[in-house]
Amino acid sequence: MGLQRARWPAGYGRACDPRPSSWSVGVLLPRRHAGSLFPGGKRDPADQDVVHTALRETHEELGLVVPEDHVWGILQPVYDQNKTTIAPVLAGVGPLDPQSLKPNPEEVDEVFALSLAHLLQMENQGYTHFRKGSHYHYTMPVFLHGPHRVWGLTAAITEFALQLIAPGAYQPRLVISGLPRV
């Protein structure tokens, strides 16, 4: 397979209620010192798998204990610029006030939450084009929320999650001619 599981950082999306009829789903995002969002980190030797890594990191970074049976699943892996594999883990935690969390000040600068309703509003969605030299190299989604911009791999992971959680309500708007729409 070629992938070293010990190098798989795990991301964690927070969702309140999986029932589409309630739409009370949200994403909890800690803004980390390194600029990334979502709790995550490298697998410790004691971690059984990426789920345990994600749950441990969520507890270490946010003080939030998420039982293993609240994990909904693992999204498709994504890769950063260093080719590190990131395995996003999606879990339900019920209603949660970000103010009740205890973020680790050595790892987290701020915590904010986005509701599914906010993420689904087209005025809060966009795309960022990245250049390499004088040419566009790639395009990624961005989600806007007041002073916050969710972009990069965090936005890509959020977009994957939205396609699963709200398939009829969210469709990526980026269309590149010659490529099939996913």
mmCIF file of C-alpha atoms in Angstrom:
data_model
loop_
_atom_site.group_PDB
_atom_site.id
_atom_site.type_symbol
_atom_site.label_atom_id
_atom_site.label_comp_id
_atom_site.label_asym_id
_atom_site.label_seq_id
_atom_site.Cartn_x
_atom_site.Cartn_y
_atom_site.Cartn_z
ATOM 1 C CA MET A 1 0.000 0.000 0.000
ATOM 2 C CA GLY A 2 2.897 2.371 0.577
ATOM 3 C CA LEU A 3 1.187 4.467 3.253
ATOM 4 C CA GLN A 4 2.621 4.597 6.732
ATOM 5 C CA ARG A 5 -0.336 4.599 9.095
ATOM 6 C CA ALA A 6 1.781 6.202 11.820
ATOM 7 C CA ARG A 7 1.980 9.334 9.672
ATOM 8 C CA TRP A 8 -1.785 9.686 9.159
ATOM 9 C CA PRO A 9 -3.017 12.798 10.917
ATOM 10 C CA ALA A 10 -6.712 12.584 11.646
ATOM 11 C CA GLY A 11 -9.217 15.376 11.209
ATOM 12 C CA TYR A 12 -12.472 15.593 13.095
ATOM 13 C CA GLY A 13 -15.737 17.083 11.968
ATOM 14 C CA ARG A 14 -18.399 17.765 14.554
ATOM 15 C CA ALA A 15 -21.982 17.128 13.678
ATOM 16 C CA CYS A 16 -24.927 17.536 16.007
ATOM 17 C CA ASP A 17 -27.742 15.559 14.475
ATOM 18 C CA PRO A 18 -27.535 13.238 11.447
ATOM 19 C CA ARG A 19 -31.277 13.388 10.693
ATOM 20 C CA PRO A 20 -31.721 15.384 7.455
ATOM 21 C CA SER A 21 -35.150 16.544 8.628
ATOM 22 C CA SER A 22 -33.631 18.576 11.473
ATOM 23 C CA TRP A 23 -30.620 20.036 9.590
ATOM 24 C CA SER A 24 -29.036 20.807 12.962
ATOM 25 C CA VAL A 25 -25.607 19.767 11.813
ATOM 26 C CA GLY A 26 -22.567 21.918 12.274
ATOM 27 C CA VAL A 27 -18.824 21.943 12.069
ATOM 28 C CA LEU A 28 -16.642 22.796 15.044
ATOM 29 C CA LEU A 29 -13.366 24.377 14.037
ATOM 30 C CA PRO A 30 -10.453 25.157 16.319
ATOM 31 C CA ARG A 31 -8.105 27.681 14.717
ATOM 32 C CA ARG A 32 -4.691 26.254 15.493
ATOM 33 C CA HIS A 33 -1.418 28.110 15.822
ATOM 34 C CA ALA A 34 -0.174 26.660 12.546
ATOM 35 C CA GLY A 35 -3.230 28.078 10.770
ATOM 36 C CA SER A 36 -4.979 24.759 10.240
ATOM 37 C CA LEU A 37 -8.495 23.925 11.344
ATOM 38 C CA PHE A 38 -9.962 20.681 12.744
ATOM 39 C CA PRO A 39 -8.299 18.855 15.602
ATOM 40 C CA GLY A 40 -5.727 16.411 14.368
ATOM 41 C CA GLY A 41 -2.224 15.153 14.596
ATOM 42 C CA LYS A 42 0.065 12.233 14.069
ATOM 43 C CA ARG A 43 -0.859 8.815 15.300
ATOM 44 C CA ASP A 44 0.637 7.886 18.659
ATOM 45 C CA PRO A 45 1.935 4.335 19.142
ATOM 46 C CA ALA A 46 -0.928 3.708 21.596
ATOM 47 C CA ASP A 47 -3.593 4.687 19.010
ATOM 48 C CA GLN A 48 -5.294 1.636 17.508
ATOM 49 C CA ASP A 49 -6.245 3.436 14.285
ATOM 50 C CA VAL A 50 -7.089 6.845 12.797
ATOM 51 C CA VAL A 51 -10.387 6.955 14.690
ATOM 52 C CA HIS A 52 -8.574 6.661 18.005
ATOM 53 C CA THR A 53 -6.071 9.295 16.857
ATOM 54 C CA ALA A 54 -8.909 11.700 15.998
ATOM 55 C CA LEU A 55 -10.723 11.096 19.288
ATOM 56 C CA ARG A 56 -7.513 11.515 21.316
ATOM 57 C CA GLU A 57 -6.535 14.693 19.466
ATOM 58 C CA THR A 58 -10.049 16.126 19.915
ATOM 59 C CA HIS A 59 -9.778 15.540 23.655
ATOM 60 C CA GLU A 60 -6.218 16.926 23.862
ATOM 61 C CA GLU A 61 -6.953 20.030 21.787
ATOM 62 C CA LEU A 62 -10.526 20.858 22.835
ATOM 63 C CA GLY A 63 -11.147 18.993 26.089
ATOM 64 C CA LEU A 64 -14.018 17.219 24.320
ATOM 65 C CA VAL A 65 -14.528 13.517 24.964
ATOM 66 C CA VAL A 66 -16.251 11.803 22.037
ATOM 67 C CA PRO A 67 -17.251 8.163 22.591
ATOM 68 C CA GLU A 68 -16.110 5.788 19.858
ATOM 69 C CA ASP A 69 -19.697 4.711 19.160
ATOM 70 C CA HIS A 70 -20.491 8.325 18.119
ATOM 71 C CA VAL A 71 -18.134 8.066 15.141
ATOM 72 C CA TRP A 72 -20.064 8.030 11.873
ATOM 73 C CA GLY A 73 -17.141 7.065 9.689
ATOM 74 C CA ILE A 74 -13.958 8.057 7.939
ATOM 75 C CA LEU A 75 -14.123 10.275 4.860
ATOM 76 C CA GLN A 76 -11.920 9.698 1.825
ATOM 77 C CA PRO A 77 -8.282 10.479 2.594
ATOM 78 C CA VAL A 78 -6.816 13.760 1.373
ATOM 79 C CA TYR A 79 -3.177 14.678 0.912
ATOM 80 C CA ASP A 80 -1.360 17.858 1.861
ATOM 81 C CA GLN A 81 1.461 19.483 -0.113
ATOM 82 C CA ASN A 82 3.981 17.243 1.659
ATOM 83 C CA LYS A 83 2.034 14.139 0.532
ATOM 84 C CA THR A 84 0.987 13.414 4.122
ATOM 85 C CA THR A 85 -2.249 11.417 4.180
ATOM 86 C CA ILE A 86 -5.057 12.973 6.223
ATOM 87 C CA ALA A 87 -7.942 10.710 7.207
ATOM 88 C CA PRO A 88 -10.939 12.885 8.208
ATOM 89 C CA VAL A 89 -13.111 11.285 10.890
ATOM 90 C CA LEU A 90 -16.759 12.381 11.155
ATOM 91 C CA ALA A 91 -18.600 11.999 14.471
ATOM 92 C CA GLY A 92 -21.749 13.157 16.219
ATOM 93 C CA VAL A 93 -21.425 14.940 19.539
ATOM 94 C CA GLY A 94 -24.948 16.274 20.086
ATOM 95 C CA PRO A 95 -25.734 19.923 20.837
ATOM 96 C CA LEU A 96 -22.564 21.707 21.817
ATOM 97 C CA ASP A 97 -21.684 25.246 22.797
ATOM 98 C CA PRO A 98 -18.121 26.093 21.707
ATOM 99 C CA GLN A 99 -17.840 28.270 24.846
ATOM 100 C CA SER A 100 -18.122 25.112 26.990
ATOM 101 C CA LEU A 101 -14.936 23.651 25.511
ATOM 102 C CA LYS A 102 -11.528 23.817 27.124
ATOM 103 C CA PRO A 103 -9.136 24.477 24.232
ATOM 104 C CA ASN A 104 -5.476 23.733 24.841
ATOM 105 C CA PRO A 105 -3.815 27.188 24.626
ATOM 106 C CA GLU A 106 -0.584 25.616 23.379
ATOM 107 C CA GLU A 107 -2.363 24.235 20.303
ATOM 108 C CA VAL A 108 -5.569 26.222 19.752
ATOM 109 C CA ASP A 109 -6.016 29.979 19.364
ATOM 110 C CA GLU A 110 -9.783 30.070 18.960
ATOM 111 C CA VAL A 111 -12.816 27.809 18.424
ATOM 112 C CA PHE A 112 -15.768 28.685 16.227
ATOM 113 C CA ALA A 113 -18.736 26.728 14.906
ATOM 114 C CA LEU A 114 -20.550 26.797 11.578
ATOM 115 C CA SER A 115 -24.079 25.479 11.166
ATOM 116 C CA LEU A 116 -25.117 23.393 8.199
ATOM 117 C CA ALA A 117 -27.614 26.110 7.282
ATOM 118 C CA HIS A 118 -24.760 28.651 7.130
ATOM 119 C CA LEU A 119 -22.543 26.356 5.055
ATOM 120 C CA LEU A 120 -25.378 25.708 2.585
ATOM 121 C CA GLN A 121 -26.032 29.406 1.883
ATOM 122 C CA MET A 122 -24.466 30.186 -1.476
ATOM 123 C CA GLU A 123 -23.282 33.609 -0.314
ATOM 124 C CA ASN A 124 -21.013 31.820 2.200
ATOM 125 C CA GLN A 125 -19.422 29.581 -0.453
ATOM 126 C CA GLY A 126 -16.689 30.344 -2.917
ATOM 127 C CA TYR A 127 -13.500 29.098 -4.487
ATOM 128 C CA THR A 128 -9.871 30.151 -4.243
ATOM 129 C CA HIS A 129 -7.560 29.790 -7.222
ATOM 130 C CA PHE A 130 -3.925 29.012 -6.445
ATOM 131 C CA ARG A 131 -1.208 29.950 -8.874
ATOM 132 C CA LYS A 132 2.117 28.400 -9.638
ATOM 133 C CA GLY A 133 4.147 30.978 -11.506
ATOM 134 C CA SER A 134 1.893 32.721 -13.983
ATOM 135 C CA HIS A 135 -0.627 29.865 -14.321
ATOM 136 C CA TYR A 136 -3.495 28.700 -12.166
ATOM 137 C CA HIS A 137 -2.332 25.503 -10.536
ATOM 138 C CA TYR A 138 -5.443 24.345 -8.673
ATOM 139 C CA THR A 139 -8.751 25.569 -7.239
ATOM 140 C CA MET A 140 -10.213 24.761 -3.826
ATOM 141 C CA PRO A 141 -13.433 25.653 -2.027
ATOM 142 C CA VAL A 142 -13.656 28.355 0.623
ATOM 143 C CA PHE A 143 -16.419 28.956 3.173
ATOM 144 C CA LEU A 144 -16.918 32.398 4.701
ATOM 145 C CA HIS A 145 -18.026 33.132 8.262
ATOM 146 C CA GLY A 146 -17.574 36.686 9.529
ATOM 147 C CA PRO A 147 -13.867 37.240 10.100
ATOM 148 C CA HIS A 148 -13.158 33.552 9.438
ATOM 149 C CA ARG A 149 -12.354 31.900 6.132
ATOM 150 C CA VAL A 150 -12.393 28.118 5.994
ATOM 151 C CA TRP A 151 -10.071 27.253 3.128
ATOM 152 C CA GLY A 152 -7.445 24.773 1.967
ATOM 153 C CA LEU A 153 -7.740 21.161 3.015
ATOM 154 C CA THR A 154 -10.221 22.079 5.767
ATOM 155 C CA ALA A 155 -12.608 23.464 3.145
ATOM 156 C CA ALA A 156 -12.069 20.447 0.882
ATOM 157 C CA ILE A 157 -12.865 18.095 3.780
ATOM 158 C CA THR A 158 -15.907 20.225 4.681
ATOM 159 C CA GLU A 159 -17.080 20.025 1.064
ATOM 160 C CA PHE A 160 -16.737 16.218 1.040
ATOM 161 C CA ALA A 161 -18.735 16.047 4.285
ATOM 162 C CA LEU A 162 -21.463 18.343 2.918
ATOM 163 C CA GLN A 163 -21.849 16.154 -0.161
ATOM 164 C CA LEU A 164 -22.514 13.185 2.144
ATOM 165 C CA ILE A 165 -24.622 14.923 4.802
ATOM 166 C CA ALA A 166 -26.728 17.098 2.494
ATOM 167 C CA PRO A 167 -26.507 15.538 -0.988
ATOM 168 C CA GLY A 168 -29.635 17.221 -2.336
ATOM 169 C CA ALA A 169 -28.945 20.582 -0.710
ATOM 170 C CA TYR A 170 -25.225 20.960 -1.434
ATOM 171 C CA GLN A 171 -23.553 20.561 -4.783
ATOM 172 C CA PRO A 172 -20.081 21.870 -5.573
ATOM 173 C CA ARG A 173 -20.385 24.742 -8.040
ATOM 174 C CA LEU A 174 -16.929 24.447 -9.544
ATOM 175 C CA VAL A 175 -17.072 23.151 -13.094
ATOM 176 C CA ILE A 176 -13.899 22.723 -15.112
ATOM 177 C CA SER A 177 -14.526 22.107 -18.783
ATOM 178 C CA GLY A 178 -13.446 18.672 -19.904
ATOM 179 C CA LEU A 179 -13.725 17.152 -16.417
ATOM 180 C CA PRO A 180 -16.770 15.176 -15.257
ATOM 181 C CA ARG A 181 -18.715 16.659 -12.373
ATOM 182 C CA VAL A 182 -18.517 14.592 -9.186
#
